[in-house]
PDB file of C-alpha atoms in Angstrom:
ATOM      1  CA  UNK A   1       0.000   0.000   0.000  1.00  0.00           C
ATOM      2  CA  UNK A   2       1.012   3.742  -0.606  1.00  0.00           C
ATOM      3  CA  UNK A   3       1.617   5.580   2.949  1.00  0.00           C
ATOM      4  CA  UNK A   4      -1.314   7.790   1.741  1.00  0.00           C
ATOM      5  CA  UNK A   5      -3.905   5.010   1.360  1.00  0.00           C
ATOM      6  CA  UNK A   6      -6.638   5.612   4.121  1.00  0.00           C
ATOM      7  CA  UNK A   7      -8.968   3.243   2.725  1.00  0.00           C
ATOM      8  CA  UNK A   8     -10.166  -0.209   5.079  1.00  0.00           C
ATOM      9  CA  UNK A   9      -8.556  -3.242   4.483  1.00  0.00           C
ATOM     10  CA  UNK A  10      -9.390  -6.780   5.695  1.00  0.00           C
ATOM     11  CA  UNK A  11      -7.469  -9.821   6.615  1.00  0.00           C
ATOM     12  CA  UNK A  12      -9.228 -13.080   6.612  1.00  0.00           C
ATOM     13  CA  UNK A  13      -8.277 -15.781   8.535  1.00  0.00           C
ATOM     14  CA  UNK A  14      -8.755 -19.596   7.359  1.00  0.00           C
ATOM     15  CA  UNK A  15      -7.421 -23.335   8.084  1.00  0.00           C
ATOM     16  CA  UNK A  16      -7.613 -22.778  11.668  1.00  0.00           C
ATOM     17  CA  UNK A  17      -9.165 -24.706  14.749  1.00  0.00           C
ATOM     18  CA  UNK A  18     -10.238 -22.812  17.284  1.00  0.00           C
ATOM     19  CA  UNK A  19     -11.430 -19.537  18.174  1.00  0.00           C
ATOM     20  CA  UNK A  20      -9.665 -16.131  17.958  1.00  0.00           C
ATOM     21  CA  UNK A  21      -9.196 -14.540  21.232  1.00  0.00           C
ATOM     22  CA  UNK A  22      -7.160 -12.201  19.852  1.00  0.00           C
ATOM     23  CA  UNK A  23      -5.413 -10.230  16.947  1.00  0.00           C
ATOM     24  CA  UNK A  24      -1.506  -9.071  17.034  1.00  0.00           C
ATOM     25  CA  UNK A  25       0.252  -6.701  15.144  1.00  0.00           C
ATOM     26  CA  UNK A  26       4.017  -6.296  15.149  1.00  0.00           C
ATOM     27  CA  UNK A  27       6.610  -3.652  12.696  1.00  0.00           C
ATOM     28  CA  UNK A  28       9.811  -6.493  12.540  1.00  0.00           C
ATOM     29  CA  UNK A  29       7.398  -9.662  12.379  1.00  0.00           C
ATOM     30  CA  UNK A  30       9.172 -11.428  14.978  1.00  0.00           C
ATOM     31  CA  UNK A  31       8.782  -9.582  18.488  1.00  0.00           C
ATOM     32  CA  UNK A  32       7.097  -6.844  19.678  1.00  0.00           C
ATOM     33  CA  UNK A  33       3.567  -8.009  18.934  1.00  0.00           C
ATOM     34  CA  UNK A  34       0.972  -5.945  20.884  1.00  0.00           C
ATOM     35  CA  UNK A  35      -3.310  -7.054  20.798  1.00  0.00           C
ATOM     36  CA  UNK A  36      -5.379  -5.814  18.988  1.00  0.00           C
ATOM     37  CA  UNK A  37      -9.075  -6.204  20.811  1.00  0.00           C
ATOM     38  CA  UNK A  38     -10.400  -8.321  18.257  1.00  0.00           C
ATOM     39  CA  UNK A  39     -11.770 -11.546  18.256  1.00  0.00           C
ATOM     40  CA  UNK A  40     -13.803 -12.588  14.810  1.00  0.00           C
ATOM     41  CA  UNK A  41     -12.605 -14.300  11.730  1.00  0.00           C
ATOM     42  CA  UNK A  42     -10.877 -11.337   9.832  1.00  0.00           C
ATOM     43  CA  UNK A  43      -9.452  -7.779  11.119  1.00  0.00           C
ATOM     44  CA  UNK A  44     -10.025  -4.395   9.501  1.00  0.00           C
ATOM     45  CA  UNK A  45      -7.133  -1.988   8.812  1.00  0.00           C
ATOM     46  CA  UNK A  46      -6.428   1.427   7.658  1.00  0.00           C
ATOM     47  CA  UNK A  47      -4.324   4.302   7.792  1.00  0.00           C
ATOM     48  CA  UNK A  48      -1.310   2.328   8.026  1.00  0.00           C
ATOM     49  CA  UNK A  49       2.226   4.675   7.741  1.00  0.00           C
ATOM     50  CA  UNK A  50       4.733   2.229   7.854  1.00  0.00           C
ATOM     51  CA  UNK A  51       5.029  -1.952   7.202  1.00  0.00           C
ATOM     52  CA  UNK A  52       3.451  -3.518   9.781  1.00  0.00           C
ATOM     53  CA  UNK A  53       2.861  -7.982  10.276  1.00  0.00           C
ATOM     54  CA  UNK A  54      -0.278  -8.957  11.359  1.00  0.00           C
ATOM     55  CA  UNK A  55      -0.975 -12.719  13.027  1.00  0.00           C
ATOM     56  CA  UNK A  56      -4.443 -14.283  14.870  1.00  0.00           C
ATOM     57  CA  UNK A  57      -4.214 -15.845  18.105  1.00  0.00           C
ATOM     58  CA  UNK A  58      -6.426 -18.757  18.175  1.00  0.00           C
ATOM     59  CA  UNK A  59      -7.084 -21.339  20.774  1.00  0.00           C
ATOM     60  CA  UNK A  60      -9.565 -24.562  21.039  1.00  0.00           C
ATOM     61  CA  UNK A  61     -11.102 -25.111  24.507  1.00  0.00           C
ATOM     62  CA  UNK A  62      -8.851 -25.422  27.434  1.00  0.00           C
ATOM     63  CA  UNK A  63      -5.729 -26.505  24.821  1.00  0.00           C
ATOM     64  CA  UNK A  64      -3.095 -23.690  25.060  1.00  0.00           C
ATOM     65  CA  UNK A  65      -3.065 -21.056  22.391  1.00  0.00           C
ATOM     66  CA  UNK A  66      -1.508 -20.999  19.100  1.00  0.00           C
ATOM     67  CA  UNK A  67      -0.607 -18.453  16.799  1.00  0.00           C
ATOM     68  CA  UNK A  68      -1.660 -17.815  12.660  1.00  0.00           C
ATOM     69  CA  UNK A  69       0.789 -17.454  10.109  1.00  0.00           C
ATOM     70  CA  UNK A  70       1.565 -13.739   9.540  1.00  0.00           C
ATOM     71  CA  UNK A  71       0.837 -11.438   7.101  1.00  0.00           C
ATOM     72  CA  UNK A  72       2.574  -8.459   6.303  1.00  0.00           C
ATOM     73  CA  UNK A  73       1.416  -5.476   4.852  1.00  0.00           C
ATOM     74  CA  UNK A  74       4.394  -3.530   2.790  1.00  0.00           C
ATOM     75  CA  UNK A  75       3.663   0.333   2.606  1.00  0.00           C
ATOM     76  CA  UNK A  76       5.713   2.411   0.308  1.00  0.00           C
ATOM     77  CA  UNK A  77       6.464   6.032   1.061  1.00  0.00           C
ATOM     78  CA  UNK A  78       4.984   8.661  -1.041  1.00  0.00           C
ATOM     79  CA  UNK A  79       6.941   9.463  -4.420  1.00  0.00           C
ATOM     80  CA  UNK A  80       8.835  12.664  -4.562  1.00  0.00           C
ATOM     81  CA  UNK A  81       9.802  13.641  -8.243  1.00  0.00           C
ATOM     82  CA  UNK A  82      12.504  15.773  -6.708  1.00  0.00           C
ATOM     83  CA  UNK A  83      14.805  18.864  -8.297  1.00  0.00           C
ATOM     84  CA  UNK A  84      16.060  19.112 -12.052  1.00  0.00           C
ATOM     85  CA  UNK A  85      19.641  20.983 -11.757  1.00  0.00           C
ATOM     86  CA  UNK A  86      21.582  21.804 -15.238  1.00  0.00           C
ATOM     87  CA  UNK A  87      18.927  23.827 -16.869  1.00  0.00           C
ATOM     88  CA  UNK A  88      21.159  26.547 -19.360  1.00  0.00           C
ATOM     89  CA  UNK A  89      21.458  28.076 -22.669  1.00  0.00           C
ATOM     90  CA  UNK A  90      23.520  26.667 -25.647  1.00  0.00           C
ATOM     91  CA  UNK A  91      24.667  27.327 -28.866  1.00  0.00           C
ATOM     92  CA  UNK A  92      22.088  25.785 -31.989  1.00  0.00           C
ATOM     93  CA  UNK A  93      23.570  23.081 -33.594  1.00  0.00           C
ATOM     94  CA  UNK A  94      26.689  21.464 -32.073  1.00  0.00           C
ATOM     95  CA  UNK A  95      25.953  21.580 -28.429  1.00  0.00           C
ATOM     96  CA  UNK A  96      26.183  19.117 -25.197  1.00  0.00           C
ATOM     97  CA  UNK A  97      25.055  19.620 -21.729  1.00  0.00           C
ATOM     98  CA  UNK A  98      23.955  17.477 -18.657  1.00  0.00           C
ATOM     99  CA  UNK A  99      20.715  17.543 -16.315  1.00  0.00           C
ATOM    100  CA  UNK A 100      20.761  15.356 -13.094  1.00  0.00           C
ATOM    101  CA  UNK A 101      17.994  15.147 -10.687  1.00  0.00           C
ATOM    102  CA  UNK A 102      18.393  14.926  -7.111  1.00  0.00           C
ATOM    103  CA  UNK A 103      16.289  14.935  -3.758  1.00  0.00           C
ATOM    104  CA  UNK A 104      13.841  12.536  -5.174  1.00  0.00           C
ATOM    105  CA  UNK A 105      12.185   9.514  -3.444  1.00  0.00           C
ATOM    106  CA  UNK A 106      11.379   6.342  -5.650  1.00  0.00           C
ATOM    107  CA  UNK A 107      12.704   4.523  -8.470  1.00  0.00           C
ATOM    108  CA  UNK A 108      12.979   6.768 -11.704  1.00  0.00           C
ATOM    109  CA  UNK A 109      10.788   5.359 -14.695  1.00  0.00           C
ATOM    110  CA  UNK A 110      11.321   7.633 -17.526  1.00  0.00           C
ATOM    111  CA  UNK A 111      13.160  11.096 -19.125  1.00  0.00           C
ATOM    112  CA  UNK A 112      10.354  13.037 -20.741  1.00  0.00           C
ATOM    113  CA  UNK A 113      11.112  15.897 -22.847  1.00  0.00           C
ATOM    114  CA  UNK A 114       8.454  18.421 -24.603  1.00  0.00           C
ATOM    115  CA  UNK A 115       8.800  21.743 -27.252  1.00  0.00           C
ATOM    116  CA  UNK A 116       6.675  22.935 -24.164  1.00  0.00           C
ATOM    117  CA  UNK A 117       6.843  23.882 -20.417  1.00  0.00           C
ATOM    118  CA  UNK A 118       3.202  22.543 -20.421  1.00  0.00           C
ATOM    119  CA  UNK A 119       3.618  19.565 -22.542  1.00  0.00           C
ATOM    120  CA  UNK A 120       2.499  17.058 -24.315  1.00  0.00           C
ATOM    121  CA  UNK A 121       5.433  15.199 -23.250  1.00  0.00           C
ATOM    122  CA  UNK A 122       7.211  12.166 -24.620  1.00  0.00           C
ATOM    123  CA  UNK A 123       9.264   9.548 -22.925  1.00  0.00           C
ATOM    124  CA  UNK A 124      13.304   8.967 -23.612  1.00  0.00           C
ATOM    125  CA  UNK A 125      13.578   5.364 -21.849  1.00  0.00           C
ATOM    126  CA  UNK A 126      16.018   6.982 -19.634  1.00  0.00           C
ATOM    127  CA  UNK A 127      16.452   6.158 -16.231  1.00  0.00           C
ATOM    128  CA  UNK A 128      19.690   7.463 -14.692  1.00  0.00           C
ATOM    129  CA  UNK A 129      19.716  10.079 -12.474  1.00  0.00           C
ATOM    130  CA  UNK A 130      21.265  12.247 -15.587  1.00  0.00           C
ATOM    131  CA  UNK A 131      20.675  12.763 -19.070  1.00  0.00           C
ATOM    132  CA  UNK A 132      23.608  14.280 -21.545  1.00  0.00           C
ATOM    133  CA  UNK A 133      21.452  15.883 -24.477  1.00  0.00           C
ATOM    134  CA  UNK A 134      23.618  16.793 -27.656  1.00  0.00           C
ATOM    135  CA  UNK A 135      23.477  18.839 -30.554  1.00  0.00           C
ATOM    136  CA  UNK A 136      20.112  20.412 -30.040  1.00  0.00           C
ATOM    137  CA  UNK A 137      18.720  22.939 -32.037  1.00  0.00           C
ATOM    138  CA  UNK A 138      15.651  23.951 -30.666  1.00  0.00           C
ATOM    139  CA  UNK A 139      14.342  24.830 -27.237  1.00  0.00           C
ATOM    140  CA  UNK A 140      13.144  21.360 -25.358  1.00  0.00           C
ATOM    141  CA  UNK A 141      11.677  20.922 -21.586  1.00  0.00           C
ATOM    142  CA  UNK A 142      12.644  17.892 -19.573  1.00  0.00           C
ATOM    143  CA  UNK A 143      11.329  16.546 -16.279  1.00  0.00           C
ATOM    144  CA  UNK A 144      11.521  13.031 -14.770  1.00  0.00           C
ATOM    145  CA  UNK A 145       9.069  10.342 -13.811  1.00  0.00           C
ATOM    146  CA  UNK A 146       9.316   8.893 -10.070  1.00  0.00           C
ATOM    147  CA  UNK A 147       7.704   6.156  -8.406  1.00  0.00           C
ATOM    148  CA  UNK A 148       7.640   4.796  -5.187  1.00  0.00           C
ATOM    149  CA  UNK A 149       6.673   1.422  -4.984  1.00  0.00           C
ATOM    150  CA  UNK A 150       2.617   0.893  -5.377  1.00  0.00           C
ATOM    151  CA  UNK A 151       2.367   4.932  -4.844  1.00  0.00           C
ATOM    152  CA  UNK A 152       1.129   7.353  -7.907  1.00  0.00           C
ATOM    153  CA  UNK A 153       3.996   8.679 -10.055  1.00  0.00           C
ATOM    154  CA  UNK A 154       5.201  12.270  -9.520  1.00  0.00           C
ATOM    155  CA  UNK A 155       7.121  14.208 -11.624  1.00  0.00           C
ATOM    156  CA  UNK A 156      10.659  16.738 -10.975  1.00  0.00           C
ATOM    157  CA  UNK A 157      10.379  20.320 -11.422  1.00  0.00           C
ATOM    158  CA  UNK A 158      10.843  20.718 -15.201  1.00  0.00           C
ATOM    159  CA  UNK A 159      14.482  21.694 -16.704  1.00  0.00           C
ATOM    160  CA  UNK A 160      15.029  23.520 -19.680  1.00  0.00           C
ATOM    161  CA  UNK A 161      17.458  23.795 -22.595  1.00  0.00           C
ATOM    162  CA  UNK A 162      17.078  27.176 -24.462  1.00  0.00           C
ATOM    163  CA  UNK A 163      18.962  27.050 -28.067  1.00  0.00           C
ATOM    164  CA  UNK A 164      20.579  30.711 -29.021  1.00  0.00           C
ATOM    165  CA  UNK A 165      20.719  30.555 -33.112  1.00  0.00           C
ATOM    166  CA  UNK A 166      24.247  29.856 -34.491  1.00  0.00           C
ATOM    167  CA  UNK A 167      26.168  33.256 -34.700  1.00  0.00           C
ATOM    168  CA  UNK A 168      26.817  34.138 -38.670  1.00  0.00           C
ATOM    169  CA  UNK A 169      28.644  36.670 -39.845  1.00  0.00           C
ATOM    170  CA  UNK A 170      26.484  38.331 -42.356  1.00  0.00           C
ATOM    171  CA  UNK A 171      27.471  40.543 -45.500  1.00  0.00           C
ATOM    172  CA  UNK A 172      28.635  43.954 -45.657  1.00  0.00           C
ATOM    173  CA  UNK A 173      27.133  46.376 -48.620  1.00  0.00           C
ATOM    174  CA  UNK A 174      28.451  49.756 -49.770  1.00  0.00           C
ATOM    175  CA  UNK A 175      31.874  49.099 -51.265  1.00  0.00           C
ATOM    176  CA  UNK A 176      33.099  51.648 -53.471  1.00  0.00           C
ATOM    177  CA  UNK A 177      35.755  53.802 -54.861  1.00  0.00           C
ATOM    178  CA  UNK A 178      36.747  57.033 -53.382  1.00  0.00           C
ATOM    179  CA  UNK A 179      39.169  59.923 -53.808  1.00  0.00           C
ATOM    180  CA  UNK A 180      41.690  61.147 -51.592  1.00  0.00           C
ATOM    181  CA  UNK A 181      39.946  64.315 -51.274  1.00  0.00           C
ATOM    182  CA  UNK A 182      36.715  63.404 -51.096  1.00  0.00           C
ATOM    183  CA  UNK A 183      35.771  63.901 -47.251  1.00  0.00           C
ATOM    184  CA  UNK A 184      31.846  63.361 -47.622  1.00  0.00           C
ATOM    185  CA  UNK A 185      29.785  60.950 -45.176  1.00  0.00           C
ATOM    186  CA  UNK A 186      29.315  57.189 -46.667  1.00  0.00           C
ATOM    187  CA  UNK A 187      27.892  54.085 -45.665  1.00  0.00           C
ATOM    188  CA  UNK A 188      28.805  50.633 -44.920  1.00  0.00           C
ATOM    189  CA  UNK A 189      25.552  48.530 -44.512  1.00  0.00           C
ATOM    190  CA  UNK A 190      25.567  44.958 -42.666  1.00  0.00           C
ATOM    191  CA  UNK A 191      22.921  42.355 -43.255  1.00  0.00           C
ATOM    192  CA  UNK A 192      22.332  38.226 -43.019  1.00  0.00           C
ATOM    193  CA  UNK A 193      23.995  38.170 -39.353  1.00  0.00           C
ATOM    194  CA  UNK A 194      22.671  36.871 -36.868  1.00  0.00           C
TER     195      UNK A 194
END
């Protein structure tokens, strides 16, 4: 179960002979059990924040008591996408920079990149903690997908890569011939830089 699952759950027991005089509960499974003031067949649960073993007590008449097999109920802790570090601004074209995420809590399932903050976004079927992009040439968004066990995904804060177009030189106009003497204005013109 996910830490944040407040919904009733129910253990059943079966195979037993005897009556339940009791129900235990225990968080290593093989001390520490403390009752649980319940005596019929199967034991409601909720609201659980940590893995926890759960056994019946049963006994038949005046033989002495004996106890169920235990069950143990796993609980992951929430997900936690976590922070995106590496975001920058690179040159169009022949490029390479690295992202890494960090302070997250879960098992990464995917890279996702988008042409937008917003999305849609599509999946890179990465799943390191960092991702070396190369030779982009247009602004992309990335975040990450984390889960935590049985918990809903959640997603890092969202990275960015902005592309600056590839400088260019560009052509200067207004060549021409001129005299010695001639001390009038004239004018070079530049154009097709960038």
């Amino acid at each position: 179960l996910c830490a944040s699952d407040d919904a009733d759950k129910t253990l059943m027991l079966s195979g037993n002979t005897g009556d339940v005089i009791r129900w235990e509960r225990s968080l290593t499974g093989s001390d520490q059990w403390v009752g649980i003031d319940e005596t019929g067949s199967s034991l409601t649960y909720s609201d659980l924040q940590e893995t926890t073993y759960f056994r019946a007590i049963v006994q038949s008449g005046v033989c002495g008591e004996a106890a169920s097999s235990s069950a143990k109920v796993t609980i992951d802790v929430l997900s936690e996408g976590g922070t995106l570090s590496g975001s920058t601004e690179v040159c169009s074209g022949v490029n390479s920079t690295t992202l890494s995420l960090s302070d997250y809590t879960g098992t990464i399932q995917d890279w996702e990149s988008s042409s937008s903050a917003s999305g849609p976004w599509t999946g890179l079927g990465e799943t390191s903690t960092t991702l070396t992009l190369t030779n982009l040439t247009s602004n992309t968004y990335y975040r990450v997908s984390v889960q935590s066990g049985v918990c809903a995904v959640s997603y890092s804060t969202v990275g960015s890569i902005t592309i600056s177009p590839a400088t260019v030189g560009g052509s200067v106009s207004g060549t021409t011939t001129l005299c010695a003497s001639d001390d009038a204005d004239k004018t070079l013109m530049l154009s097709g830089n960038t």
